[in-house]
Tab-separated table of C-alpha atoms and ligand atoms in Angstrom:
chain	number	residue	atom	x	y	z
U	1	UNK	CA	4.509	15.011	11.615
U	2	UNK	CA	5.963	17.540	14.449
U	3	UNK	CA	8.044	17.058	17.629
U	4	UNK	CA	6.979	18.137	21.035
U	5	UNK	CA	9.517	17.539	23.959
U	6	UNK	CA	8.271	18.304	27.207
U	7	UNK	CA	10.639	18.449	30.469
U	8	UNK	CA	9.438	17.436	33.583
U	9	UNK	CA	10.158	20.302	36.698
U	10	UNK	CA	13.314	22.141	36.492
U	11	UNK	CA	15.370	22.288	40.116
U	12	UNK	CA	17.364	25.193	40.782
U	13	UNK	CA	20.505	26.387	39.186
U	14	UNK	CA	22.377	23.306	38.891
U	15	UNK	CA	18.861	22.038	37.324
U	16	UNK	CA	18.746	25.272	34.673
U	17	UNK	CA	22.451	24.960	34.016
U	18	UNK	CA	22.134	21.362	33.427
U	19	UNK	CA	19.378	22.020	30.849
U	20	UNK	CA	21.179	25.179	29.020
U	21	UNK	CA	24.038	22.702	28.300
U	22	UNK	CA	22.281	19.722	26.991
U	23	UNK	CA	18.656	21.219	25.232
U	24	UNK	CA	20.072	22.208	22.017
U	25	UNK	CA	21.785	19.039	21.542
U	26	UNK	CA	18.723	17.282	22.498
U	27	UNK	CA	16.378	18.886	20.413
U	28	UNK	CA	18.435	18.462	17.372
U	29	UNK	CA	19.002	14.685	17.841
U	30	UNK	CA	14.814	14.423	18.527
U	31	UNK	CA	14.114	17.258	15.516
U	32	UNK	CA	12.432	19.187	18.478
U	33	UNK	CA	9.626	21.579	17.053
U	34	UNK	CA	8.330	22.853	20.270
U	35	UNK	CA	9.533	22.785	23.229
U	36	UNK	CA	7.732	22.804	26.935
U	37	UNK	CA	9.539	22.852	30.022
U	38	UNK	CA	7.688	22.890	33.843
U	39	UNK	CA	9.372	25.704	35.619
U	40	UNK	CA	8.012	25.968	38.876
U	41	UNK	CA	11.328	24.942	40.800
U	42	UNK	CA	14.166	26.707	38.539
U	43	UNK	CA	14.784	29.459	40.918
U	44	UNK	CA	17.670	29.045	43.125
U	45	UNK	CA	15.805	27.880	46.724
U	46	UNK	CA	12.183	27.009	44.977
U	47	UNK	CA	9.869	29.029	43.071
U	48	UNK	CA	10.529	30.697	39.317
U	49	UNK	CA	12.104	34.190	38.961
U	50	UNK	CA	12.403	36.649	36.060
U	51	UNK	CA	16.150	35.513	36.153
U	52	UNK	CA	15.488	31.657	36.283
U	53	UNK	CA	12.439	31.925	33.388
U	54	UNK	CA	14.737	33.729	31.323
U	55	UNK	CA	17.406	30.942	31.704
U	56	UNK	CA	15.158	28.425	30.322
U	57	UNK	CA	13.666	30.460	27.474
U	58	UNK	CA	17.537	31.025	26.492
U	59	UNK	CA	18.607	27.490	27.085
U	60	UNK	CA	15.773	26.343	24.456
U	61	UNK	CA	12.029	26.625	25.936
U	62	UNK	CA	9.373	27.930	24.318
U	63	UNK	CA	6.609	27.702	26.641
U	64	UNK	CA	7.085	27.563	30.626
U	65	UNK	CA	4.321	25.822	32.705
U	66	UNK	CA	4.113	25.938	36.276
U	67	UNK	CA	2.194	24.465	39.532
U	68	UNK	CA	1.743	24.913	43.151
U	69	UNK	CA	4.881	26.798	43.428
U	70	UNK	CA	4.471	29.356	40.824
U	71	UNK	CA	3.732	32.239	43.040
U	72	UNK	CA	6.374	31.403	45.421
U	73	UNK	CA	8.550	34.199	45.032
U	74	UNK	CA	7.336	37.805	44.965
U	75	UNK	CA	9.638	38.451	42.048
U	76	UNK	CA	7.260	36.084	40.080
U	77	UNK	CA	4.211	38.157	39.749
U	78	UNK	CA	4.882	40.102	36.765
U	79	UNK	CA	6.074	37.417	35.095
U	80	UNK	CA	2.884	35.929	34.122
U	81	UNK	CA	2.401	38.753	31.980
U	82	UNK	CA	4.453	36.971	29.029
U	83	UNK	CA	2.169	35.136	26.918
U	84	UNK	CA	4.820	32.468	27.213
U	85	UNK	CA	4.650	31.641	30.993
U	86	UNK	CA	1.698	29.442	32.682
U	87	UNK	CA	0.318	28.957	35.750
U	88	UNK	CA	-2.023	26.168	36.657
U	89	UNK	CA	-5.621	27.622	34.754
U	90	UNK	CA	-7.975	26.786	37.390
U	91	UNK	CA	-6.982	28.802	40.320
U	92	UNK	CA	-10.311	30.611	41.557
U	93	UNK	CA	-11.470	33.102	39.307
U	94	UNK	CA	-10.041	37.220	39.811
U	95	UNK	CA	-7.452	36.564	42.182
U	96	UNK	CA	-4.297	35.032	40.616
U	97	UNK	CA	-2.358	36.462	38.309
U	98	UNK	CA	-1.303	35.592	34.771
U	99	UNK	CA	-3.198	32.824	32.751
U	100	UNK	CA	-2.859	28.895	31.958
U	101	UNK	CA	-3.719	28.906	28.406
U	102	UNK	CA	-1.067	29.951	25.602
U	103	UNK	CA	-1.586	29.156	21.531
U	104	UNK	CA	1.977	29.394	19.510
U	105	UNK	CA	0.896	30.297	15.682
U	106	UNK	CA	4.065	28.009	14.600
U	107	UNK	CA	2.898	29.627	10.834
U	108	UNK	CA	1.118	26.689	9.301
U	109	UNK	CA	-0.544	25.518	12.211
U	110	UNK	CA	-0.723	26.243	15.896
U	111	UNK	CA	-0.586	24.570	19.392
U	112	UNK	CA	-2.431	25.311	22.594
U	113	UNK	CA	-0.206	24.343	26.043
U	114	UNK	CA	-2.752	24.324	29.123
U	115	UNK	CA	-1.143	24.006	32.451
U	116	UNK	CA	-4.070	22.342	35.236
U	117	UNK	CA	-3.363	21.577	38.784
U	118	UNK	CA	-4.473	18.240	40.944
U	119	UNK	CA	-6.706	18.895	43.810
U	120	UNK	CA	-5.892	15.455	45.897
U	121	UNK	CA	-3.233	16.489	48.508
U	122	UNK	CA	-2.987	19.720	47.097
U	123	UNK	CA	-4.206	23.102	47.888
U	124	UNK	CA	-8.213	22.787	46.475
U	125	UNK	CA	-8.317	25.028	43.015
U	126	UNK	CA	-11.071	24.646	40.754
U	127	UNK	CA	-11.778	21.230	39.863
U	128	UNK	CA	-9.662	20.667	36.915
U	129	UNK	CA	-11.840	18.232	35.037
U	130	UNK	CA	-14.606	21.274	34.956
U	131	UNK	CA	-11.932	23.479	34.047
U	132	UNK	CA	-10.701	21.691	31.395
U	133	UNK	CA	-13.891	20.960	29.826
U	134	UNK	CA	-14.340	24.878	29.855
U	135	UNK	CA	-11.092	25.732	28.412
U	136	UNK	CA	-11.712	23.064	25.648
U	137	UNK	CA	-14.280	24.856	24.033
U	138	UNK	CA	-12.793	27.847	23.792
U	139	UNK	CA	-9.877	26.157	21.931
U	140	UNK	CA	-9.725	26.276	18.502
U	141	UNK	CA	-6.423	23.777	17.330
U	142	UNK	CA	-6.299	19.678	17.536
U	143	UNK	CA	-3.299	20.437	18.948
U	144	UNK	CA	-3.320	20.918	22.807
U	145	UNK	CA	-0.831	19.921	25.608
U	146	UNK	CA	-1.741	19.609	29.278
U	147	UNK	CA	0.730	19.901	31.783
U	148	UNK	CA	-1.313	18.101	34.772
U	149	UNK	CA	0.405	18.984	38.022
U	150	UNK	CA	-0.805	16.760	40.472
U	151	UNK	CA	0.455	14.891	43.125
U	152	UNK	CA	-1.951	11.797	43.274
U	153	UNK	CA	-1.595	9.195	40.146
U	154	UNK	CA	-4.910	8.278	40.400
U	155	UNK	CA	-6.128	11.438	39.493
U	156	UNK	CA	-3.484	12.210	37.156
U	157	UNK	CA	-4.641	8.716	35.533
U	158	UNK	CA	-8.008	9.525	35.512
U	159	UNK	CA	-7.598	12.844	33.659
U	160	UNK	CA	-5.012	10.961	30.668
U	161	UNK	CA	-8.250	9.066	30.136
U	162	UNK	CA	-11.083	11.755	30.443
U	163	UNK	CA	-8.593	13.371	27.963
U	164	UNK	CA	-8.622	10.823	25.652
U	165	UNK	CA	-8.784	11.756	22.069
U	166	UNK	CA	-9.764	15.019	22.781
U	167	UNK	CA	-6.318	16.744	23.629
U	168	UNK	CA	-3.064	15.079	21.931
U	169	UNK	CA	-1.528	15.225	25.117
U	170	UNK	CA	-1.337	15.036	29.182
U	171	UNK	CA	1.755	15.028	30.902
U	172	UNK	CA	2.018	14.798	34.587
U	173	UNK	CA	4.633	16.775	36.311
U	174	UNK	CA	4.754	17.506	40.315
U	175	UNK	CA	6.319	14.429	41.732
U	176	UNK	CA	9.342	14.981	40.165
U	177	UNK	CA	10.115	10.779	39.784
U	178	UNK	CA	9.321	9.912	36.069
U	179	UNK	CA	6.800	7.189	35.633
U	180	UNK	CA	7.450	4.111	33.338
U	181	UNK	CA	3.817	4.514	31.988
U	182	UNK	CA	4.069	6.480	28.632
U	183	UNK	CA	1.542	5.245	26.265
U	184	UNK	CA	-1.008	6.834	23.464
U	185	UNK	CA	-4.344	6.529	24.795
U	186	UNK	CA	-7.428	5.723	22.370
U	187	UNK	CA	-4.841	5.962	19.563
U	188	UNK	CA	-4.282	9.300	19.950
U	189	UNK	CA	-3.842	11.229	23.273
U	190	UNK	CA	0.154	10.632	24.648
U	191	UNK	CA	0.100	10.478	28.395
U	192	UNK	CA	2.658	9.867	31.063
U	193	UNK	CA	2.056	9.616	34.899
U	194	UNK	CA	4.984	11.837	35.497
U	195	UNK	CA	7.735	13.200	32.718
U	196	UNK	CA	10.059	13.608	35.720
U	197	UNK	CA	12.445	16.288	37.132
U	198	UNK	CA	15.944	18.165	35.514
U	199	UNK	CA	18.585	18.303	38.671
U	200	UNK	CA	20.464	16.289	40.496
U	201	UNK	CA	19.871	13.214	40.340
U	202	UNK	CA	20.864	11.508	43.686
U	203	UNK	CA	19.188	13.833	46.209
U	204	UNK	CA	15.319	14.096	47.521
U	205	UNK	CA	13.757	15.576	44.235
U	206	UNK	CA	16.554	17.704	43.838
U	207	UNK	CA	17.099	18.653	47.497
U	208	UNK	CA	20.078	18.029	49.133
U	209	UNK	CA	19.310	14.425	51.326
U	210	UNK	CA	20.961	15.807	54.181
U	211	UNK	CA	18.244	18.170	55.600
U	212	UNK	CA	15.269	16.260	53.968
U	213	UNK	CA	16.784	12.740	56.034
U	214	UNK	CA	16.393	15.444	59.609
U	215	UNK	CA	13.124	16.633	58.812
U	216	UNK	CA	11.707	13.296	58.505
U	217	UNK	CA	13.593	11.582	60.811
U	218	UNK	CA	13.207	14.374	63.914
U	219	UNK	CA	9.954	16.546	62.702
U	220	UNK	CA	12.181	19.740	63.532
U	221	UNK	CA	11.664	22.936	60.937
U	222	UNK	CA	14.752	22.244	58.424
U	223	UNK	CA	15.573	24.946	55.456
U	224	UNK	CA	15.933	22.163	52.436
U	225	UNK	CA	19.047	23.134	50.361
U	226	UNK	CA	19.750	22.466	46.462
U	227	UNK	CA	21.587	19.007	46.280
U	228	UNK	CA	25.295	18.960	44.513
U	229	UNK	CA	26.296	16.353	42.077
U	230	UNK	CA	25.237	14.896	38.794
U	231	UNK	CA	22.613	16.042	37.071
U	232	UNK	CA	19.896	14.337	35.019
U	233	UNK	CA	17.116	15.687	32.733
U	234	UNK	CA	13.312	13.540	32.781
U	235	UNK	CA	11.555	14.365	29.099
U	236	UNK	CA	9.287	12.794	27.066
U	237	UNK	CA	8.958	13.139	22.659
U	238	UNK	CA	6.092	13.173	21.188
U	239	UNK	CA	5.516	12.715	17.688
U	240	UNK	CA	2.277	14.351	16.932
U	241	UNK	CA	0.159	14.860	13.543
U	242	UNK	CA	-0.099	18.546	13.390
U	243	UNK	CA	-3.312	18.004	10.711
U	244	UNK	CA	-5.749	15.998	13.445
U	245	UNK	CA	-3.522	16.794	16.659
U	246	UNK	CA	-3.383	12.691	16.494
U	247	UNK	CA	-0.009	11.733	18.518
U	248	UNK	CA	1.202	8.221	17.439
U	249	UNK	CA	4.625	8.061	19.545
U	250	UNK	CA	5.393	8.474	23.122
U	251	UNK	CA	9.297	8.286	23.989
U	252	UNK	CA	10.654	8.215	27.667
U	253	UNK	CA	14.109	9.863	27.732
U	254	UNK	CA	16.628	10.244	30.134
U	255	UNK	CA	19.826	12.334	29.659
U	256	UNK	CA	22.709	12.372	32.108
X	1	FE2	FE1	8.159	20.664	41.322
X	2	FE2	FE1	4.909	21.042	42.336
């Protein structure tokens, strides 16, 4: 049996910081093998950076997964080059950058980490369920992790159970509020609506509240700002059989 922790997105500085002092202490008390962090929002002001990508590798990651804010930053575009660093795999074909497909040889067996994006309320990639379908053939482990960034549950529902016994895992991340959903699907596949965000933990997904409150309440153009305070990290541990790629535990966590 192996460990897999993923962490739900990442916000800012405070967010990295956060995770840098509590990951190795973490992974320890879980007996973390792997470890898979979402990424998209570590920059300071939104987006991932060399700087903020290399923060999380130090603080403990092994792979980084991304979503609708990967290419946020012009900084960002070499990045993808590390075989380490995904963005969603079914953005149109010969236009983005990077790839959303990594396999870690971890010696006596290997993982596959696919990063997919939603399509409902979200700018309209390639459908992910064709994607996926795709990408699964060209796998060759039992062990593969989705990172499903979507915004809509149904759909991130829907693909946990198209998923079902074929992956040994799908973890929604984009919403940044963890779900109280974790379960193993058809005895083998764990899934969670969302895993949740790493920040601060009283603000608007870890804006400040301030700016987010204007914006709503007036409809005026408002520059969001990271939110101060406490911080709290969203995961979820999977035990998984490395052998079949069977999972057989799904465990919410929540560290302040
Ligand atoms: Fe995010
Ligand atoms: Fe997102």
């Amino acid at each position: 049996m192996k460990n897999l922790l993923f962490i739900g997105d990442v916000v800012g500085r405070t967010g990295t910081d956060f995770l840098t002092s509590k990951l190795s202490l973490v992974k320890r008390q879980f007996a973390v093998d792997i470890t898979i962090v979402n990424g998209e929002n570590s920059a300071a002001g939104d987006g991932i950076t060399p700087e903020s990508a290399d923060m999380l590798i130090r603080a403990g990651a092994d792979v980084i997964t991304t979503g609708n804010h990967a290419f946020k930053r012009r900084e960002a575009s070499d990045l993808f080059d590390a075989d380490y660093i995904l963005r969603p795999a079914n953005y149109p074909e010969g236009g983005a950058a990077g790839k959303g497909v990594c396999v870690l040889d971890m010696g006596a067996y290997s993982i596959a980490v696919i990063n997919l994006m939603g399509t409902v309320y979200m700018d309209p990639l390639d459908n992910p369920f064709t994607k996926i379908d795709e990408l699964l053939t060209e796998i060759d482990t039992p062990n593969i992790f989705v990172d499903f960034h979507a915004e809509a549950t149904s759909e991130k529902k829907a693909m946990g159970h198209y998923l079902t016994g074929k992956v040994s895992g799908v973890f929604g991340t984009h919403t940044h509020v963890q779900t109280a959903d974790e379960m193993i699907l058809g005895g083998h596949t764990a899934y969670i609506t969302d895993a949740g965000m790493t920040g601060v933990e009283v603000s608007s997904l870890g804006a400040a509240i301030e700016p987010v409150l204007e914006r709503f309440r007036f409809r005026t153009p408002v520059r969001f700002k990271e939110a101060e305070g406490d911080c709290f990290m969203c995961a979820v541990c999977v035990e998984f059989d490395e052998k079949c790629g069977k999972s057989h535990k799904i465990e919410r966590l929540i560290i302040r």
